[in-house]
Tab-separated table of C-alpha atoms in Angstrom:
chain	number	residue	atom	x	y	z
A	1	GLU	CA	157.645	148.209	104.529
A	2	THR	CA	156.202	151.174	106.408
A	3	GLY	CA	155.798	149.557	109.826
A	4	VAL	CA	152.058	150.216	109.776
A	5	THR	CA	150.083	147.024	110.257
A	6	GLN	CA	146.332	146.480	109.823
A	7	SER	CA	144.112	143.607	110.827
A	8	PRO	CA	142.351	141.676	109.581
A	9	THR	CA	143.415	141.684	105.947
A	10	HIS	CA	140.016	140.541	104.708
A	11	LEU	CA	136.561	140.561	106.263
A	12	ILE	CA	133.122	139.561	105.122
A	13	LYS	CA	130.044	140.927	106.887
A	14	THR	CA	126.339	141.182	106.200
A	15	ARG	CA	124.263	144.308	105.898
A	16	GLY	CA	123.308	145.761	109.285
A	17	GLN	CA	126.213	144.243	111.195
A	18	GLN	CA	128.985	146.080	112.931
A	19	VAL	CA	132.744	145.810	112.266
A	20	THR	CA	135.976	146.849	113.962
A	21	LEU	CA	139.181	147.332	112.063
A	22	ARG	CA	142.556	147.739	113.729
A	23	CYS	CA	145.705	149.620	112.956
A	24	SER	CA	149.081	149.576	114.641
A	25	SER	CA	151.012	152.729	113.795
A	26	GLN	CA	154.699	153.065	113.071
A	27	SER	CA	156.932	153.309	116.092
A	28	GLY	CA	157.223	156.945	117.271
A	29	HIS	CA	154.197	158.171	115.369
A	30	ASN	CA	151.392	159.942	117.223
A	31	THR	CA	148.757	160.469	114.535
A	32	VAL	CA	146.564	157.982	112.704
A	33	SER	CA	144.384	158.720	109.708
A	34	TRP	CA	141.772	156.431	108.149
A	35	TYR	CA	140.768	156.322	104.519
A	36	GLN	CA	138.167	154.410	102.499
A	37	GLN	CA	139.097	153.285	98.993
A	38	ALA	CA	136.162	152.047	96.910
A	39	LEU	CA	136.984	149.890	93.914
A	40	GLY	CA	138.513	151.879	91.112
A	41	GLN	CA	138.708	155.102	93.079
A	42	GLY	CA	141.212	157.087	95.091
A	43	PRO	CA	141.155	156.884	98.888
A	44	GLN	CA	138.733	159.201	100.691
A	45	PHE	CA	139.563	160.693	104.111
A	46	ILE	CA	137.385	159.402	106.949
A	47	PHE	CA	138.985	160.957	110.037
A	48	GLN	CA	142.241	161.491	111.880
A	49	TYR	CA	143.251	160.942	115.475
A	50	TYR	CA	146.014	162.936	117.129
A	51	ARG	CA	147.061	162.017	120.660
A	52	GLU	CA	143.807	160.131	121.260
A	53	GLU	CA	141.505	162.969	120.066
A	54	GLU	CA	139.688	163.235	116.801
A	55	ASN	CA	141.480	165.863	114.745
A	56	GLY	CA	139.472	166.254	111.566
A	57	ARG	CA	136.725	164.361	109.842
A	58	GLY	CA	135.727	163.836	106.238
A	59	ASN	CA	132.269	163.542	104.763
A	60	PHE	CA	131.272	160.276	106.468
A	61	PRO	CA	128.219	159.630	108.659
A	62	PRO	CA	128.413	159.188	112.446
A	63	ARG	CA	128.105	155.415	112.142
A	64	PHE	CA	131.785	155.634	111.248
A	65	SER	CA	133.646	156.148	114.512
A	66	GLY	CA	137.131	155.618	115.831
A	67	LEU	CA	139.447	155.378	118.782
A	68	GLN	CA	143.115	155.957	119.370
A	69	PHE	CA	144.788	154.307	122.324
A	70	PRO	CA	147.664	155.540	124.550
A	71	ASN	CA	150.124	153.495	122.473
A	72	TYR	CA	148.757	155.375	119.371
A	73	SER	CA	147.216	152.293	117.817
A	74	SER	CA	143.737	152.850	116.494
A	75	GLU	CA	140.390	151.278	115.682
A	76	LEU	CA	137.786	152.137	113.072
A	77	ASN	CA	134.280	151.059	113.907
A	78	VAL	CA	131.430	150.994	111.426
A	79	ASN	CA	127.877	150.369	112.634
A	80	ALA	CA	124.820	149.319	110.619
A	81	LEU	CA	126.851	148.219	107.631
A	82	GLU	CA	125.571	149.049	104.167
A	83	LEU	CA	126.448	147.456	100.848
A	84	ASP	CA	128.282	150.652	99.797
A	85	ASP	CA	130.629	150.234	102.751
A	86	SER	CA	132.399	147.497	100.812
A	87	ALA	CA	135.857	148.890	100.188
A	88	LEU	CA	139.538	148.771	101.114
A	89	TYR	CA	140.093	150.637	104.432
A	90	LEU	CA	143.521	152.164	104.789
A	91	CYS	CA	145.245	153.344	107.858
A	92	ALA	CA	148.108	155.852	107.796
A	93	SER	CA	150.344	156.973	110.577
A	94	SER	CA	152.467	160.113	110.900
A	95	LEU	CA	154.449	162.146	113.381
A	96	ASP	CA	152.473	165.346	113.713
A	97	GLY	CA	152.801	168.527	115.695
A	98	GLY	CA	149.052	169.104	115.306
A	99	GLY	CA	147.385	171.840	113.315
A	100	GLY	CA	147.877	170.293	109.915
A	101	ALA	CA	151.651	170.074	109.850
A	102	LYS	CA	153.133	168.964	106.559
A	103	ASN	CA	154.197	165.526	107.610
A	104	ILE	CA	154.312	162.365	105.611
A	105	GLN	CA	151.649	159.725	106.115
A	106	TYR	CA	152.781	156.125	105.936
A	107	PHE	CA	150.151	153.589	104.893
A	108	GLY	CA	149.361	150.059	105.848
A	109	ALA	CA	148.280	147.437	103.345
A	110	GLY	CA	144.632	147.858	104.245
A	111	THR	CA	141.638	145.785	105.263
A	112	ARG	CA	139.345	144.653	102.508
A	113	LEU	CA	135.754	144.692	103.744
A	114	SER	CA	132.972	143.011	101.776
A	115	VAL	CA	129.387	143.615	102.877
A	116	LEU	CA	126.858	141.137	101.533
B	1	ALA	CA	137.762	173.987	97.437
B	2	GLN	CA	140.668	171.596	97.172
B	3	SER	CA	140.785	168.897	94.512
B	4	VAL	CA	143.087	166.795	92.385
B	5	THR	CA	142.552	165.776	88.774
B	6	GLN	CA	144.607	163.016	87.176
B	7	LEU	CA	144.158	163.565	83.531
B	8	ASP	CA	144.643	159.939	82.389
B	9	SER	CA	142.960	156.954	84.020
B	10	HIS	CA	145.190	154.544	82.027
B	11	VAL	CA	148.673	154.954	80.544
B	12	SER	CA	150.463	152.268	78.603
B	13	VAL	CA	154.186	152.410	77.679
B	14	SER	CA	156.842	150.053	76.429
B	15	GLU	CA	159.689	149.057	78.658
B	16	GLY	CA	162.582	151.488	78.310
B	17	THR	CA	160.401	154.426	77.101
B	18	PRO	CA	159.613	157.581	79.087
B	19	VAL	CA	156.674	157.809	81.497
B	20	LEU	CA	154.448	160.853	81.962
B	21	LEU	CA	151.542	160.833	84.410
B	22	ARG	CA	149.629	164.110	84.519
B	23	CYS	CA	148.153	165.810	87.586
B	24	ASN	CA	146.416	169.147	88.094
B	25	TYR	CA	145.415	170.398	91.508
B	26	SER	CA	143.261	173.053	93.021
B	27	SER	CA	144.032	174.434	96.474
B	28	SER	CA	143.184	177.640	98.235
B	29	TYR	CA	146.245	177.586	100.458
B	30	SER	CA	149.884	176.710	100.036
B	31	PRO	CA	149.699	172.964	99.508
B	32	SER	CA	152.001	170.041	99.934
B	33	LEU	CA	151.862	167.674	96.975
B	34	PHE	CA	152.717	163.996	96.814
B	35	TRP	CA	152.763	161.051	94.473
B	36	TYR	CA	152.004	157.655	95.925
B	37	VAL	CA	152.154	154.259	94.177
B	38	GLN	CA	149.942	151.277	94.964
B	39	HIS	CA	150.928	147.794	93.858
B	40	PRO	CA	148.315	145.042	94.055
B	41	ASN	CA	147.650	143.853	97.574
B	42	LYS	CA	150.182	146.304	98.977
B	43	GLY	CA	149.874	149.559	100.817
B	44	LEU	CA	150.432	152.969	99.352
B	45	GLN	CA	154.110	153.844	99.012
B	46	LEU	CA	155.361	157.421	98.860
B	47	LEU	CA	157.271	158.176	95.695
B	48	LEU	CA	158.022	161.853	96.308
B	49	LYS	CA	156.747	165.000	97.928
B	50	TYR	CA	156.774	168.793	97.284
B	51	THR	CA	156.676	171.099	100.232
B	52	SER	CA	157.552	174.547	98.861
B	53	ALA	CA	161.250	173.999	98.408
B	54	ALA	CA	162.734	173.159	94.967
B	55	THR	CA	160.111	172.952	92.251
B	56	LEU	CA	161.740	169.841	90.660
B	57	VAL	CA	161.405	167.014	93.106
B	58	LYS	CA	163.280	163.752	92.838
B	59	GLY	CA	161.793	160.606	94.294
B	60	ILE	CA	162.533	156.944	94.564
B	61	ASN	CA	163.050	154.472	91.680
B	62	GLY	CA	164.041	157.215	89.237
B	63	PHE	CA	160.774	159.162	89.355
B	64	GLU	CA	160.606	162.933	89.499
B	65	ALA	CA	157.914	165.621	89.391
B	66	GLU	CA	157.850	169.294	88.644
B	67	PHE	CA	155.644	171.747	90.539
B	68	LYS	CA	154.316	174.442	88.235
B	69	LYS	CA	152.268	176.988	90.207
B	70	SER	CA	151.210	178.971	87.124
B	71	GLU	CA	149.745	175.823	85.591
B	72	THR	CA	148.666	174.258	88.896
B	73	SER	CA	150.284	171.063	87.747
B	74	PHE	CA	152.462	168.410	89.317
B	75	HIS	CA	153.222	165.895	86.600
B	76	LEU	CA	155.199	162.692	87.355
B	77	THR	CA	157.892	161.561	84.973
B	78	LYS	CA	160.484	158.811	84.572
B	79	PRO	CA	162.984	158.638	81.750
B	80	SER	CA	162.844	154.877	81.236
B	81	ALA	CA	160.043	152.596	82.325
B	82	HIS	CA	160.658	149.246	83.927
B	83	MET	CA	158.290	146.305	84.122
B	84	SER	CA	158.173	146.698	87.880
B	85	ASP	CA	156.710	150.189	87.517
B	86	ALA	CA	153.344	148.738	86.504
B	87	ALA	CA	150.984	149.857	89.259
B	88	GLU	CA	148.312	152.446	90.245
B	89	TYR	CA	149.679	155.947	90.803
B	90	PHE	CA	147.945	158.597	92.885
B	91	CYS	CA	148.534	162.324	92.891
B	92	VAL	CA	147.734	163.769	96.333
B	93	VAL	CA	147.341	167.257	97.740
B	94	LYS	CA	147.526	168.242	101.401
B	95	PRO	CA	146.219	171.802	101.662
B	96	GLY	CA	148.087	174.056	104.046
B	97	GLY	CA	146.456	174.117	107.473
B	98	TYR	CA	144.538	170.884	106.829
B	99	ASN	CA	145.379	167.460	108.164
B	100	LYS	CA	143.817	165.267	105.452
B	101	LEU	CA	145.172	164.000	102.149
B	102	ILE	CA	143.071	164.542	99.065
B	103	PHE	CA	143.661	161.886	96.431
B	104	GLY	CA	143.107	161.917	92.704
B	105	ALA	CA	141.246	159.046	91.133
B	106	GLY	CA	144.467	157.334	90.100
B	107	THR	CA	146.327	156.425	86.911
B	108	ARG	CA	146.921	152.828	86.095
B	109	LEU	CA	150.337	152.422	84.418
B	110	ALA	CA	150.883	149.375	82.217
B	111	VAL	CA	154.371	148.545	80.985
B	112	HIS	CA	154.767	146.243	78.010
B	113	PRO	CA	157.913	144.281	76.975
């Protein structure tokens, strides 16, 4: 076990709704990264938070947003859900010095989101 | 541009025979390279990592990988497959100076008795 926990494990929403996914990082870690894994594909980087600030973003629209809290837990928010948002959302935590340090990311089991 | 290509989407082996999962990468800067494994309904687990030290990297569960800069490859091997090795395997590159992981499309390993 990595010590990274995500909730909920499964979620069903309808198109146009909003969703919030949560991630509790491993003790001592200060960085959280979020990834989207569509069925049959590798995970795609959404964004990363380092010490409560966004620290890099992938090719995702602004309706994907996030937060990191003082205890380094994190939320991923998705507004105006689309059918293509159906995927497994993975959170990873790491201990980072900032600036792209070569540190290992530890993953949670993910939240499976289905958009109908 | 940075990218990862896993050359086989599916690999099937018999228990006790060698495993070879192939990975080529493209990166403009000195990268870190990883292999992760994903079992059904479980998170991604790190098998091993390369970060510019020894080119032959040993990981958990008997897996190892060799970094070959001239071939831009980072193939994963195991001398003898076990039934519990059946899973999805991802080759991952983290370009130097970047904070994101770039995943390959994955290789599904099946192990038959």
